[in-house]
Short mmCIF file of C-alpha atoms and ligand atoms in Angstrom, two decimals:
data_model
loop_
_atom_site.label_atom_id
_atom_site.label_comp_id
_atom_site.label_asym_id
_atom_site.label_seq_id
_atom_site.Cartn_x
_atom_site.Cartn_y
_atom_site.Cartn_z
CA MET Q 6 0.04 0.07 -0.02
CA PRO Q 7 1.47 3.38 -0.78
CA ILE Q 8 2.13 5.63 1.94
CA ILE Q 9 -0.05 8.70 1.76
CA PRO Q 10 0.91 11.74 3.73
CA ILE Q 11 -1.93 12.58 6.14
CA PHE Q 12 -2.78 16.02 4.79
CA GLN Q 13 -3.56 14.55 1.41
CA SER Q 14 -6.58 12.70 2.45
CA LYS Q 15 -7.99 15.54 4.45
CA GLN Q 16 -7.31 18.53 2.30
CA SER Q 17 -8.83 17.20 -1.25
CA GLY Q 18 -12.58 18.23 -1.51
CA ALA Q 19 -15.19 15.54 -0.55
CA GLY Q 20 -15.03 13.65 -3.74
CA SER Q 21 -12.95 15.07 -6.55
CA GLU Q 22 -16.22 16.17 -8.44
CA ALA Q 23 -17.02 18.75 -5.90
CA GLU Q 24 -17.66 22.06 -7.36
CA LEU Q 25 -16.92 25.59 -6.21
CA ASP Q 26 -19.65 27.21 -4.40
CA ARG Q 27 -19.18 30.87 -5.13
CA SER Q 28 -21.56 32.05 -2.42
CA ARG Q 29 -19.30 30.30 0.32
CA LEU Q 30 -15.87 31.77 -0.45
CA PRO Q 31 -13.23 32.28 2.16
CA ARG Q 32 -12.87 36.16 2.76
CA HIS Q 33 -9.11 36.14 2.81
CA VAL Q 34 -6.77 33.70 0.98
CA ALA Q 35 -2.98 33.82 1.41
CA ILE Q 36 -0.43 32.11 -0.92
CA ILE Q 37 3.24 31.42 -0.55
CA MET Q 38 4.36 31.74 -4.30
CA ASP Q 39 7.00 29.05 -4.02
CA GLY Q 40 8.68 26.75 -6.64
CA ASN Q 41 9.78 29.46 -9.44
CA GLY Q 42 13.39 28.09 -9.27
CA ARG Q 43 12.38 24.37 -9.68
CA TRP Q 44 9.93 25.32 -12.48
CA ALA Q 45 12.95 26.88 -14.42
CA LYS Q 46 15.35 24.02 -13.65
CA LYS Q 47 12.94 21.52 -14.99
CA ARG Q 48 13.10 23.47 -18.29
CA GLY Q 49 16.73 24.09 -18.33
CA LEU Q 50 16.21 27.78 -17.90
CA PRO Q 51 17.73 30.18 -15.38
CA ARG Q 52 15.97 30.67 -12.03
CA THR Q 53 15.23 34.22 -13.26
CA ALA Q 54 12.92 32.83 -15.83
CA GLY Q 55 11.06 30.99 -13.16
CA HIS Q 56 10.58 34.40 -11.21
CA ALA Q 57 9.44 36.05 -14.57
CA ALA Q 58 6.85 33.22 -15.13
CA GLY Q 59 5.78 33.31 -11.47
CA ALA Q 60 5.02 37.11 -11.91
CA GLU Q 61 2.77 36.28 -14.84
CA THR Q 62 0.96 33.76 -12.59
CA PHE Q 63 0.54 36.24 -9.88
CA ARG Q 64 -1.02 38.73 -12.47
CA THR Q 65 -3.46 35.99 -13.53
CA ILE Q 66 -4.37 34.82 -10.04
CA ALA Q 67 -4.87 38.32 -8.70
CA THR Q 68 -7.35 39.18 -11.58
CA TYR Q 69 -9.12 35.87 -10.93
CA ALA Q 70 -9.46 36.45 -7.29
CA LYS Q 71 -11.09 39.82 -8.02
CA ASP Q 72 -13.44 38.24 -10.62
CA ILE Q 73 -14.69 35.50 -8.19
CA GLY Q 74 -15.10 38.04 -5.38
CA LEU Q 75 -12.49 37.26 -2.89
CA ASP Q 76 -12.06 40.23 -0.44
CA TYR Q 77 -8.36 39.81 0.31
CA LEU Q 78 -5.57 37.97 -1.43
CA THR Q 79 -2.19 38.12 0.30
CA VAL Q 80 0.84 36.84 -1.36
CA TYR Q 81 4.44 36.19 -0.25
CA ALA Q 82 6.75 37.64 -2.77
CA PHE Q 83 10.05 38.23 -0.96
CA SER Q 84 10.90 37.07 2.68
CA THR Q 85 13.31 38.63 5.22
CA GLU Q 86 15.43 35.38 4.76
CA ASN Q 87 15.40 35.77 0.77
CA TRP Q 88 18.34 38.00 1.05
CA LYS Q 89 20.35 34.91 1.67
CA ARG Q 90 20.29 34.16 -2.01
CA PRO Q 91 22.96 35.12 -4.47
CA VAL Q 92 23.18 38.86 -5.09
CA GLU Q 93 22.40 38.27 -8.82
CA GLU Q 94 19.12 36.55 -8.14
CA VAL Q 95 18.11 39.08 -5.57
CA SER Q 96 18.75 41.91 -8.08
CA ALA Q 97 16.80 40.00 -10.75
CA ILE Q 98 13.82 39.51 -8.52
CA MET Q 99 13.98 43.35 -7.59
CA GLY Q 100 14.18 44.22 -11.26
CA LEU Q 101 11.22 42.03 -12.10
CA LEU Q 102 9.11 43.62 -9.24
CA LYS Q 103 9.91 47.03 -10.73
CA LYS Q 104 8.93 45.94 -14.13
CA TYR Q 105 5.77 44.42 -12.78
CA LEU Q 106 4.73 47.50 -10.86
CA LEU Q 107 5.49 49.85 -13.79
CA GLU Q 108 3.22 47.71 -15.92
CA ALA Q 109 0.63 47.39 -13.16
CA ILE Q 110 0.42 51.21 -12.74
CA GLY Q 111 0.08 51.60 -16.52
CA LYS Q 112 -3.13 49.28 -16.44
CA MET Q 113 -4.34 50.18 -13.10
CA GLU Q 114 -7.42 52.06 -14.26
CA LYS Q 115 -8.60 49.07 -16.21
CA ASP Q 116 -7.78 46.34 -13.66
CA ARG Q 117 -8.77 48.39 -10.61
CA VAL Q 118 -7.18 46.06 -8.19
CA LYS Q 119 -6.40 47.58 -4.82
CA MET Q 120 -2.73 46.87 -3.77
CA LYS Q 121 -0.89 47.17 -0.45
CA PHE Q 122 2.64 46.10 0.49
CA LEU Q 123 3.44 44.39 3.88
CA GLY Q 124 6.88 44.20 5.18
CA ASP Q 125 9.87 46.46 5.77
CA LEU Q 126 10.26 48.42 2.58
CA SER Q 127 13.34 50.55 3.85
CA PRO Q 128 16.05 48.38 2.49
CA LEU Q 129 14.59 48.40 -1.02
CA ASP Q 130 16.01 50.78 -3.54
CA ASP Q 131 14.50 54.26 -3.82
CA GLU Q 132 12.95 53.58 -7.32
CA LEU Q 133 11.19 50.28 -6.14
CA ARG Q 134 9.94 51.95 -2.87
CA GLU Q 135 8.54 54.86 -4.74
CA LEU Q 136 6.75 52.47 -7.26
CA CYS Q 137 5.32 50.56 -4.21
CA ARG Q 138 4.19 53.88 -2.78
CA ARG Q 139 2.55 54.97 -6.07
CA THR Q 140 0.87 51.77 -6.69
CA GLU Q 141 -0.81 51.88 -3.22
CA GLU Q 142 -1.72 55.53 -3.58
CA ILE Q 143 -3.33 55.08 -6.95
CA SER Q 144 -5.44 52.00 -5.92
CA THR Q 145 -6.55 53.37 -2.54
CA HIS Q 146 -9.99 54.07 -3.69
CA TYR Q 147 -10.65 51.04 -5.72
CA GLU Q 148 -13.34 48.76 -4.53
CA GLY Q 149 -13.34 44.95 -4.48
CA CYS Q 150 -10.45 42.58 -3.90
CA GLN Q 151 -7.48 43.88 -1.92
CA VAL Q 152 -4.19 42.40 -2.92
CA ASN Q 153 -1.51 42.53 -0.30
CA ILE Q 154 1.95 41.78 -1.51
CA CYS Q 155 4.48 40.68 1.29
CA LEU Q 156 7.82 42.06 0.32
CA ASN Q 157 10.70 41.86 2.74
CA TYR Q 158 8.28 40.31 4.96
CA GLY Q 159 9.05 37.95 7.92
CA GLY Q 160 6.46 36.92 10.45
CA ARG Q 161 8.91 37.17 13.32
CA ASP Q 162 10.29 40.45 12.34
CA GLU Q 163 6.74 41.73 12.12
CA ILE Q 164 5.93 40.70 15.62
CA VAL Q 165 9.06 42.24 16.95
CA ARG Q 166 8.34 45.53 15.30
CA ALA Q 167 4.89 45.44 16.64
CA VAL Q 168 6.19 44.83 20.17
CA ARG Q 169 8.59 47.70 19.80
CA ALA Q 170 5.78 49.99 18.65
CA PHE Q 171 3.49 48.82 21.53
CA ALA Q 172 6.32 49.30 24.01
CA ALA Q 173 6.88 52.87 22.73
CA ASP Q 174 3.15 53.67 23.06
CA CYS Q 175 3.41 52.38 26.67
CA ALA Q 176 6.34 54.56 27.41
CA ALA Q 177 4.51 57.63 25.89
CA GLY Q 178 1.58 56.89 28.11
CA LYS Q 179 -0.55 56.04 25.02
CA ALA Q 180 -1.13 52.33 25.74
CA ASP Q 181 -1.55 50.20 28.85
CA PRO Q 182 0.25 46.88 29.07
CA ALA Q 183 -2.40 45.45 31.33
CA ALA Q 184 -5.22 46.29 28.81
CA LEU Q 185 -3.58 44.61 25.83
CA THR Q 186 -5.74 42.09 24.00
CA ALA Q 187 -4.90 39.79 21.05
CA GLU Q 188 -7.06 42.04 18.84
CA GLY Q 189 -5.36 45.12 20.16
CA PHE Q 190 -2.01 43.60 19.41
CA SER Q 191 -3.01 42.62 15.92
CA GLU Q 192 -3.48 46.44 15.06
CA TYR Q 193 0.24 46.78 15.62
CA LEU Q 194 1.00 44.29 12.78
CA TYR Q 195 1.52 45.19 9.22
CA THR Q 196 -1.72 43.43 8.62
CA GLY Q 197 -3.63 45.89 11.06
CA GLY Q 198 -7.17 46.21 9.83
CA ILE Q 199 -7.14 43.27 7.59
CA PRO Q 200 -9.04 40.23 8.72
CA ASP Q 201 -6.95 37.00 9.25
CA PRO Q 202 -6.42 34.65 6.45
CA ASP Q 203 -9.01 31.90 6.30
CA LEU Q 204 -7.03 29.87 3.88
CA VAL Q 205 -3.13 29.50 3.40
CA ILE Q 206 -2.00 27.91 0.22
CA ARG Q 207 1.51 26.66 -0.51
CA PRO Q 208 2.33 25.33 -3.85
CA SER Q 209 5.66 23.52 -4.63
CA GLY Q 210 5.41 20.61 -2.28
CA GLU Q 211 7.08 22.11 0.77
CA LEU Q 212 5.02 21.63 4.06
CA ARG Q 213 5.97 24.74 6.09
CA LEU Q 214 5.21 28.36 6.61
CA SER Q 215 8.57 29.76 6.04
CA ASN Q 216 7.89 32.75 8.43
CA PHE Q 217 4.63 33.71 6.59
CA LEU Q 218 1.93 35.23 8.65
CA PRO Q 219 2.49 33.08 11.82
CA TRP Q 220 0.34 35.18 14.08
CA GLN Q 221 -2.43 35.85 11.56
CA SER Q 222 -2.86 32.07 10.39
CA ALA Q 223 -3.27 30.74 13.95
CA TYR Q 224 -6.65 29.37 12.98
CA ALA Q 225 -6.36 29.24 9.10
CA GLU Q 226 -6.79 26.23 7.08
CA PHE Q 227 -4.09 24.85 5.07
CA TYR Q 228 -3.76 23.59 1.68
CA PHE Q 229 -0.52 22.14 0.14
CA THR Q 230 0.02 21.13 -3.47
CA ASP Q 231 3.06 19.90 -5.55
CA VAL Q 232 2.08 22.17 -8.38
CA LEU Q 233 4.87 24.64 -8.86
CA TRP Q 234 3.77 28.43 -8.56
CA PRO Q 235 4.37 29.29 -12.29
CA ASP Q 236 2.02 26.41 -13.06
CA PHE Q 237 -0.62 27.36 -10.51
CA ALA Q 238 -3.50 28.21 -12.84
CA PRO Q 239 -7.00 29.46 -11.77
CA ALA Q 240 -8.22 25.76 -11.88
CA GLU Q 241 -5.62 25.16 -9.03
CA LEU Q 242 -7.05 27.97 -6.78
CA ASP Q 243 -10.60 26.44 -7.43
CA LYS Q 244 -9.23 23.27 -6.04
CA ALA Q 245 -7.84 24.74 -3.10
CA LEU Q 246 -11.13 26.75 -2.45
CA ILE Q 247 -13.18 23.39 -2.91
CA ALA Q 248 -11.10 21.72 -0.45
CA TYR Q 249 -11.46 24.68 1.84
CA GLN Q 250 -15.36 24.38 1.50
CA SER Q 251 -15.24 20.94 2.61
CA ARG Q 252 -13.56 21.59 5.93
CA SER Q 253 -15.22 22.10 9.15
CA ARG Q 254 -13.98 25.10 11.11
CA ARG Q 255 -14.65 24.79 14.80
CA PHE Q 256 -12.34 27.33 16.39
CA GLY Q 257 -12.11 25.26 19.42
CA GLY Q 258 -15.81 24.90 19.72
CA VAL Q 259 -17.96 21.78 18.64
C1 IPE I 329 9.66 31.61 -4.83
O1 IPE I 329 10.28 30.59 -5.69
C2 IPE I 329 10.19 32.83 -5.09
C3 IPE I 329 10.85 33.55 -4.02
C4 IPE I 329 11.24 33.08 -2.89
C5 IPE I 329 11.38 35.02 -4.23
P1 IPE I 329 11.74 29.85 -5.36
O2 IPE I 329 12.78 30.84 -5.98
O3 IPE I 329 11.87 29.83 -3.96
O4 IPE I 329 11.67 28.53 -6.04
P2 IPE I 329 12.27 27.04 -5.60
O5 IPE I 329 11.69 26.97 -4.17
O6 IPE I 329 13.81 27.35 -5.49
O7 IPE I 329 11.84 26.22 -6.56
C1 IPE I 330 9.13 31.17 0.89
O1 IPE I 330 9.71 30.54 -0.05
C2 IPE I 330 9.18 32.77 0.54
C3 IPE I 330 8.55 33.11 -0.56
C4 IPE I 330 7.84 32.34 -1.45
C5 IPE I 330 8.62 34.53 -0.95
P1 IPE I 330 11.25 30.07 0.16
O2 IPE I 330 11.59 29.16 -1.06
O3 IPE I 330 12.09 31.27 0.51
O4 IPE I 330 11.15 29.11 1.49
P2 IPE I 330 12.13 27.92 1.98
O5 IPE I 330 13.66 28.43 1.93
O6 IPE I 330 11.88 26.92 1.15
O7 IPE I 330 11.68 27.70 3.33
MG1 MG I 331 11.49 28.28 -2.58
#
């Protein structure tokens, strides 16, 4: 008998014929966009080609998320740990981000997807930071799906920053440690004001969070797939959403 990892039996939809019920979508879906390098390697291409293909997949999935009516889509684009990669790969990723944002700004009035950046943008170069700022500013008033791009984001770094900000407010007499609640603390995170993700998806076969939204995904449902991010078509998102719809979320109750 083949050994089937326990997550496989639980995460697929109840019967593979299950259809997506668009009236019961999760409000917030978060995706770790992983597998670009392996996608390129399989094709004998440089890793950068995988990142370029991954950026196109992001464009398609963001538009699809808006079309089906998700309220929030949060994607992991570059982690605080990704600086460990060769400098050439990091600059290629940053270059692709600039290219992507320039194109997105050009088409913004048509696509009308609201974009926000989560993470410490201060180490990015001026041009990229300015593109992030403009993208957020132009899309502020758009209605519909909000797409959050996690850039130089790390969950632990986010929590430490939040603790520092809270401690500073306490020192300034603006906050009271004894009155702090989990909800109140959440407001200090990059995701302040954004509901927690209902569903976290990780393509590429890895079964870990890699420092992605550890606080916010405390009660999220998880969906893992071997599909590599550049191959993650809207049909793959449907599969994850169908699996989500077959779960029973109890939040500790019955
Ligand atoms: C994800 O793909 C993109 C980033 C982390 C920036 P990877 O580059 O991690 O692809 P693999 O995991 O090596 O296949
Ligand atoms: C997580 O993927 C970060 C992003 C997708 C941006 P990694 O490829 O960096 O994660 P690890 O190294 O496999 O944990
Ligand atoms: Mg990876």
